[in-house]
Coordinates of N, CA and C in Angstrom, one line a residue:
M1 N -70.6 14.8 38.8 CA -70.8 13.3 37.5 C -70.1 12.9 37.5
T2 N -70.3 11.0 38.1 CA -70.1 10.4 37.8 C -69.6 9.8 36.4
V3 N -67.9 9.3 35.9 CA -68.3 8.9 34.1 C -68.0 7.5 34.0
K4 N -68.9 7.5 32.8 CA -69.4 6.6 32.1 C -68.5 5.5 31.2
I5 N -69.0 4.2 31.4 CA -68.0 3.7 30.2 C -67.5 4.3 29.0
G6 N -66.6 3.8 28.4 CA -66.4 5.2 27.8 C -65.6 5.8 27.2
D7 N -66.2 6.7 28.6 CA -64.8 7.8 29.0 C -63.8 7.6 29.1
L8 N -62.3 8.2 28.6 CA -61.5 8.2 29.2 C -61.5 8.2 30.8
A9 N -60.0 7.1 31.6 CA -60.4 6.9 32.8 C -59.8 9.5 32.9
P10 N -59.7 9.3 34.5 CA -59.2 10.3 34.9 C -56.8 10.5 35.2
D11 N -56.3 10.6 35.2 CA -54.9 9.8 35.4 C -55.5 10.0 36.4
F12 N -54.7 9.7 37.5 CA -54.3 9.8 39.0 C -52.5 9.7 38.9
R13 N -52.4 10.4 40.6 CA -50.3 10.0 40.9 C -50.9 9.6 42.4
L14 N -50.8 8.3 43.2 CA -51.8 8.0 44.6 C -50.6 7.3 44.4
K15 N -50.1 7.5 46.5 CA -49.1 6.8 47.2 C -50.1 5.4 47.5
D16 N -49.4 4.0 47.7 CA -49.9 2.9 47.4 C -49.4 3.0 49.4
Q17 N -49.8 1.7 49.9 CA -49.7 1.0 51.3 C -47.9 1.4 51.6
N18 N -47.4 0.4 50.3 CA -45.1 0.9 50.5 C -45.5 2.0 50.4
K19 N -45.8 2.7 50.7 CA -45.5 4.6 49.9 C -44.8 4.4 48.1
E20 N -44.8 3.5 47.6 CA -45.0 3.4 46.5 C -45.8 4.1 45.2
E21 N -45.3 5.1 44.4 CA -46.2 5.8 43.5 C -47.3 4.6 42.3
V22 N -48.7 5.1 42.7 CA -49.0 3.9 41.8 C -49.7 5.2 40.8
K23 N -49.9 5.5 38.9 CA -50.2 6.4 38.2 C -50.4 5.9 36.8
L24 N -51.8 6.0 37.3 CA -52.5 5.8 36.1 C -51.7 5.0 34.6
T25 N -50.8 7.0 34.3 CA -51.1 5.7 33.0 C -49.6 5.5 32.7
D26 N -49.1 5.0 34.1 CA -47.9 4.0 33.9 C -48.1 2.8 34.0
L27 N -50.1 2.1 33.8 CA -50.9 0.5 33.5 C -51.5 1.1 33.1
K28 N -51.0 1.6 31.7 CA -51.6 1.1 30.5 C -50.7 -0.3 30.1
G29 N -52.2 -1.0 29.5 CA -51.6 -2.1 28.8 C -52.2 -3.2 29.9
K30 N -52.6 -3.0 31.2 CA -53.4 -3.6 32.4 C -54.2 -3.4 32.2
K31 N -55.4 -4.3 33.2 CA -56.7 -3.3 33.5 C -56.2 -3.1 34.6
V32 N -57.1 -2.3 35.2 CA -57.5 -2.0 36.7 C -58.9 -1.7 37.3
I33 N -58.6 -2.2 38.0 CA -59.7 -2.1 39.5 C -59.5 -1.4 40.5
L34 N -60.7 0.2 40.4 CA -60.5 0.8 41.5 C -61.3 0.4 42.2
S35 N -62.2 0.5 43.3 CA -62.2 -0.4 44.8 C -61.8 1.0 45.9
W36 N -63.5 1.9 45.8 CA -63.7 2.7 47.3 C -63.7 1.9 47.8
H37 N -64.1 2.6 48.5 CA -64.5 2.2 49.7 C -64.4 3.6 50.9
P38 N -65.6 4.3 51.6 CA -65.1 5.5 51.8 C -64.8 4.7 53.2
L39 N -64.7 4.7 54.1 CA -63.9 4.4 55.3 C -62.5 3.4 55.7
A40 N -61.5 3.9 55.9 CA -61.4 2.1 56.2 C -61.3 2.4 58.1
F41 N -61.3 0.6 58.3 CA -60.9 0.6 59.7 C -62.9 0.6 59.6
T42 N -63.6 -0.2 58.7 CA -65.0 0.2 59.3 C -65.0 -1.5 58.3
S43 N -66.3 -1.7 58.9 CA -66.3 -3.6 58.4 C -67.5 -3.9 57.3
V44 N -68.0 -3.1 56.8 CA -68.3 -3.7 55.4 C -66.7 -3.0 54.6
C45 N -65.8 -1.9 54.5 CA -64.4 -1.7 54.1 C -64.3 -3.0 53.8
T46 N -64.0 -3.5 55.9 CA -62.7 -4.4 55.5 C -62.9 -5.6 55.0
D47 N -63.8 -5.7 54.7 CA -64.5 -6.9 54.4 C -64.7 -7.3 52.3
Q48 N -64.2 -5.7 52.2 CA -65.3 -4.9 51.0 C -63.3 -5.1 50.4
M49 N -62.0 -5.0 51.0 CA -60.7 -4.9 50.7 C -60.2 -6.3 51.4
R50 N -60.4 -6.9 52.1 CA -60.2 -8.6 51.9 C -60.5 -9.7 51.2
S51 N -62.1 -9.6 50.8 CA -62.7 -10.5 49.5 C -61.5 -10.1 48.4
L52 N -62.0 -9.0 47.9 CA -60.4 -7.9 46.6 C -59.0 -9.3 46.8
E53 N -57.9 -9.3 48.2 CA -56.8 -10.2 48.5 C -57.4 -11.0 48.3
R54 N -58.1 -11.3 49.0 CA -58.4 -13.3 48.8 C -59.1 -13.5 47.2
N55 N -59.6 -12.8 46.7 CA -59.8 -13.1 45.2 C -58.5 -12.8 43.9
Y56 N -57.3 -12.5 44.1 CA -56.3 -12.0 43.7 C -56.0 -12.8 42.6
D57 N -55.7 -13.7 42.5 CA -55.7 -14.5 41.1 C -56.2 -15.2 41.0
K58 N -57.6 -15.3 41.0 CA -59.4 -15.5 40.4 C -58.9 -14.2 39.6
I59 N -58.5 -12.4 40.2 CA -58.6 -12.5 39.5 C -57.5 -11.9 38.5
Q60 N -56.9 -12.4 38.5 CA -55.7 -12.3 38.2 C -55.2 -13.5 36.4
Q61 N -56.2 -14.5 37.6 CA -56.5 -15.7 35.8 C -57.5 -15.0 34.3
K62 N -57.8 -14.5 35.2 CA -59.5 -13.5 34.7 C -58.5 -12.6 33.5
A63 N -57.9 -11.0 33.9 CA -57.3 -10.3 32.6 C -55.8 -9.7 34.5
D64 N -54.6 -9.4 33.0 CA -53.2 -8.7 33.5 C -54.3 -7.9 34.4
T65 N -54.3 -7.4 35.5 CA -54.9 -6.3 36.1 C -54.3 -5.9 37.7
V66 N -54.4 -4.9 37.7 CA -53.6 -4.4 39.4 C -54.6 -3.2 39.8
V67 N -55.2 -4.3 40.9 CA -56.5 -3.7 41.9 C -55.3 -2.6 43.2
I68 N -56.2 -2.2 42.9 CA -56.1 -1.2 43.6 C -58.1 -0.5 44.7
G69 N -58.0 -0.1 45.4 CA -59.0 0.6 46.8 C -58.4 1.3 47.0
L70 N -59.3 2.2 47.0 CA -59.1 3.4 47.5 C -60.7 4.4 48.7
S71 N -59.9 5.2 49.2 CA -60.5 6.6 50.1 C -60.0 7.8 50.0
I72 N -60.6 8.7 51.1 CA -59.8 9.5 51.1 C -58.9 9.6 52.7
D73 N -59.1 8.7 52.7 CA -58.6 8.4 54.7 C -56.8 8.7 53.7
P74 N -56.2 9.4 55.0 CA -55.0 9.9 55.1 C -54.2 8.4 55.2
F75 N -52.9 9.0 55.3 CA -51.7 7.8 54.2 C -51.6 6.3 55.6
P76 N -51.0 7.4 56.9 CA -50.7 6.9 57.4 C -51.3 5.5 58.0
A77 N -53.3 6.0 57.7 CA -54.1 5.3 58.8 C -54.1 3.8 56.9
K78 N -53.9 4.6 56.3 CA -54.4 2.8 54.8 C -53.1 2.2 54.7
Q79 N -52.2 2.3 54.9 CA -50.8 1.7 55.3 C -50.9 0.9 56.9
K80 N -51.2 1.6 58.0 CA -51.3 1.1 59.4 C -53.3 -0.1 58.7
W81 N -54.1 0.2 57.9 CA -54.9 -0.6 58.2 C -54.4 -2.2 57.3
A82 N -54.0 -1.3 56.3 CA -53.0 -2.8 54.9 C -52.1 -4.4 55.9
D83 N -51.7 -3.2 57.2 CA -51.3 -3.4 57.3 C -52.2 -4.7 58.5
I84 N -52.8 -4.0 59.4 CA -53.5 -5.2 60.0 C -54.4 -6.2 59.4
L85 N -55.4 -5.8 58.0 CA -55.5 -7.2 57.4 C -55.4 -7.5 56.1
C86 N -53.4 -7.8 56.4 CA -52.2 -8.7 55.4 C -53.2 -7.6 54.1
I87 N -53.1 -7.6 53.9 CA -53.2 -6.5 52.7 C -51.7 -6.9 51.1
E88 N -51.6 -8.1 50.6 CA -50.2 -8.0 50.5 C -50.0 -7.5 48.0
N89 N -50.6 -8.2 48.2 CA -51.5 -8.2 46.7 C -51.9 -6.6 45.9
V90 N -53.1 -6.7 46.9 CA -53.7 -5.4 46.4 C -53.3 -3.4 46.8
K91 N -53.4 -2.6 46.2 CA -52.5 -1.5 46.0 C -54.0 -0.9 47.5
I92 N -53.2 -0.9 48.2 CA -54.2 0.8 49.2 C -53.6 2.0 49.0
A93 N -55.0 3.0 48.2 CA -53.8 3.4 48.1 C -55.1 5.2 48.3
S94 N -54.3 5.9 49.5 CA -54.7 7.6 49.7 C -55.2 8.9 49.0
D95 N -56.5 9.0 48.8 CA -57.1 10.6 48.3 C -57.6 11.3 48.7
F96 N -56.6 12.1 50.3 CA -56.2 12.4 51.1 C -55.2 14.0 51.1
F97 N -54.7 13.7 50.0 CA -54.7 15.0 50.1 C -53.6 15.5 48.0
P98 N -54.4 16.3 47.6 CA -55.6 17.0 47.8 C -56.9 16.4 48.6
Y99 N -57.2 17.0 49.4 CA -58.7 16.4 49.5 C -59.7 15.3 48.5
A100 N -59.7 14.7 48.5 CA -60.9 13.8 47.3 C -60.7 13.8 46.2
E101 N -59.5 15.2 46.2 CA -59.2 14.7 44.3 C -59.4 13.9 43.2
I102 N -59.1 12.9 43.4 CA -59.3 11.9 42.8 C -61.2 10.9 42.7
T103 N -61.3 10.8 43.8 CA -62.7 10.5 44.3 C -63.7 12.0 43.2
R104 N -63.3 12.9 43.1 CA -64.2 14.2 42.7 C -64.3 13.8 41.2
A105 N -63.1 13.8 40.3 CA -62.7 13.9 39.3 C -63.4 12.2 38.6
Y106 N -63.6 11.8 39.4 CA -64.5 10.5 38.7 C -66.1 10.4 39.2
G107 N -66.5 11.3 39.5 CA -68.1 11.6 40.1 C -68.3 11.0 41.1
L108 N -67.1 10.0 42.8 CA -67.9 9.6 43.6 C -67.9 10.3 44.6
F109 N -67.2 11.1 44.9 CA -67.2 11.9 46.1 C -69.4 12.1 46.5
N110 N -68.9 11.9 47.6 CA -70.7 12.7 49.3 C -70.7 13.5 49.5
E111 N -70.6 14.4 49.6 CA -71.0 15.4 49.8 C -71.1 15.3 51.6
E112 N -72.8 14.6 51.4 CA -73.4 14.0 53.0 C -72.1 14.3 53.2
N113 N -71.5 13.4 53.9 CA -70.1 12.2 54.5 C -69.0 13.1 53.9
G114 N -68.6 13.1 53.7 CA -67.1 13.8 53.4 C -66.6 12.3 52.8
A115 N -67.0 11.7 52.4 CA -66.2 10.3 51.9 C -66.7 10.1 50.7
S116 N -66.1 8.6 50.0 CA -65.9 8.7 48.7 C -68.0 7.2 48.3
Q117 N -68.0 7.7 47.9 CA -69.1 6.5 47.6 C -68.3 5.2 47.7
R118 N -69.2 3.5 47.9 CA -69.3 2.1 48.1 C -69.4 2.2 45.9
A119 N -68.1 2.1 45.3 CA -68.1 1.4 44.5 C -66.9 0.5 43.4
N120 N -66.9 0.4 42.1 CA -66.0 -0.7 41.6 C -65.5 0.2 40.1
V121 N -64.5 0.5 39.7 CA -64.0 1.1 38.4 C -63.3 -0.3 37.5
I122 N -63.7 -0.5 36.5 CA -63.0 -1.2 36.0 C -62.2 0.1 34.5
I123 N -60.8 0.1 34.4 CA -60.6 0.4 33.4 C -60.2 -0.8 32.6
D124 N -59.9 -0.8 30.8 CA -59.2 -1.1 30.0 C -57.4 -0.7 30.0
E125 N -58.1 -1.3 29.2 CA -56.4 -1.6 28.6 C -55.7 0.6 28.2
D126 N -56.8 0.6 27.4 CA -57.0 1.7 27.2 C -56.6 2.8 27.5
G127 N -57.2 2.5 29.4 CA -57.3 3.6 29.7 C -58.5 4.7 29.5
K128 N -60.0 3.2 29.7 CA -61.4 3.7 29.0 C -61.4 3.1 30.5
I129 N -62.5 3.9 30.5 CA -63.5 3.6 31.5 C -64.4 1.9 30.8
Q130 N -64.4 1.0 31.2 CA -65.0 -0.2 30.9 C -67.0 -1.1 32.1
W131 N -65.9 -0.3 33.2 CA -67.9 -0.7 33.9 C -67.6 0.5 34.8
V132 N -68.7 0.0 35.4 CA -68.9 1.2 36.6 C -70.4 0.6 37.5
K133 N -69.8 0.7 38.6 CA -70.9 0.1 39.9 C -70.7 1.1 41.2
I134 N -71.8 1.2 41.9 CA -71.8 2.2 43.0 C -72.8 1.5 43.5
Y135 N -72.7 1.3 45.2 CA -73.2 0.4 46.3 C -73.4 1.3 46.9
E136 N -75.0 1.0 47.8 CA -75.7 1.2 48.5 C -74.3 1.1 50.1
P137 N -74.0 1.7 50.9 CA -72.6 2.0 52.1 C -72.6 1.0 52.8
S138 N -73.9 0.5 52.9 CA -73.8 -0.1 53.8 C -73.4 -1.8 52.7
Q139 N -73.5 -1.8 51.1 CA -73.5 -3.1 50.7 C -72.0 -3.3 50.8
L140 N -72.3 -5.3 50.5 CA -70.5 -5.4 50.4 C -70.3 -5.0 48.7
P141 N -69.6 -5.5 48.3 CA -69.6 -5.3 46.9 C -69.8 -7.2 45.9
D142 N -70.4 -7.8 45.4 CA -70.5 -8.8 45.0 C -68.2 -9.1 44.3
V143 N -67.4 -9.4 44.6 CA -66.0 -9.9 44.0 C -67.0 -10.5 42.6
E144 N -67.8 -11.4 42.8 CA -67.7 -12.2 41.4 C -68.5 -11.5 39.9
E145 N -69.2 -10.1 40.4 CA -69.2 -9.7 39.7 C -68.4 -8.7 39.0
L146 N -67.9 -7.9 40.3 CA -66.3 -7.6 39.0 C -65.6 -8.3 38.3
I147 N -65.5 -9.3 38.7 CA -64.7 -10.5 38.3 C -64.8 -11.0 36.8
E148 N -66.6 -10.5 36.2 CA -67.0 -11.0 35.3 C -67.5 -10.4 34.7
N149 N -66.7 -8.4 35.0 CA -66.7 -8.0 33.6 C -65.6 -7.2 33.7
L150 N -64.6 -8.0 33.8 CA -63.6 -7.8 33.6 C -63.4 -8.3 32.2

């Protein structure tokens, strides 16, 4: 079941593309955007992460926010992909091992294709789910809509 508005966000500990640990409980006091993309190196996923990176300053103007892109791709792939895309501000994290554990905890694992759904989740400063939207796999999330919901 997908997390609902008002739920306490499931905690997680992941590594970003810079091998830095990202732990949700350490981010209390900030908003957090979790932006799931099914698979790195695909066109819509690439556009999704580039849009977040391109709009990072605009996101920060709205609220002190940590932006995390997530998928079930293994860490080396996420690291290389972030380098190719020149991602510097958005954290690109791997939910590969244990396989899709965080994605499943948020109710966003797609059993049919073995990857995550495409989704955006906003977590408030107290660690509660503030907003959730699931998109069609081929749909690019509207970054302006995301910013409005901060």
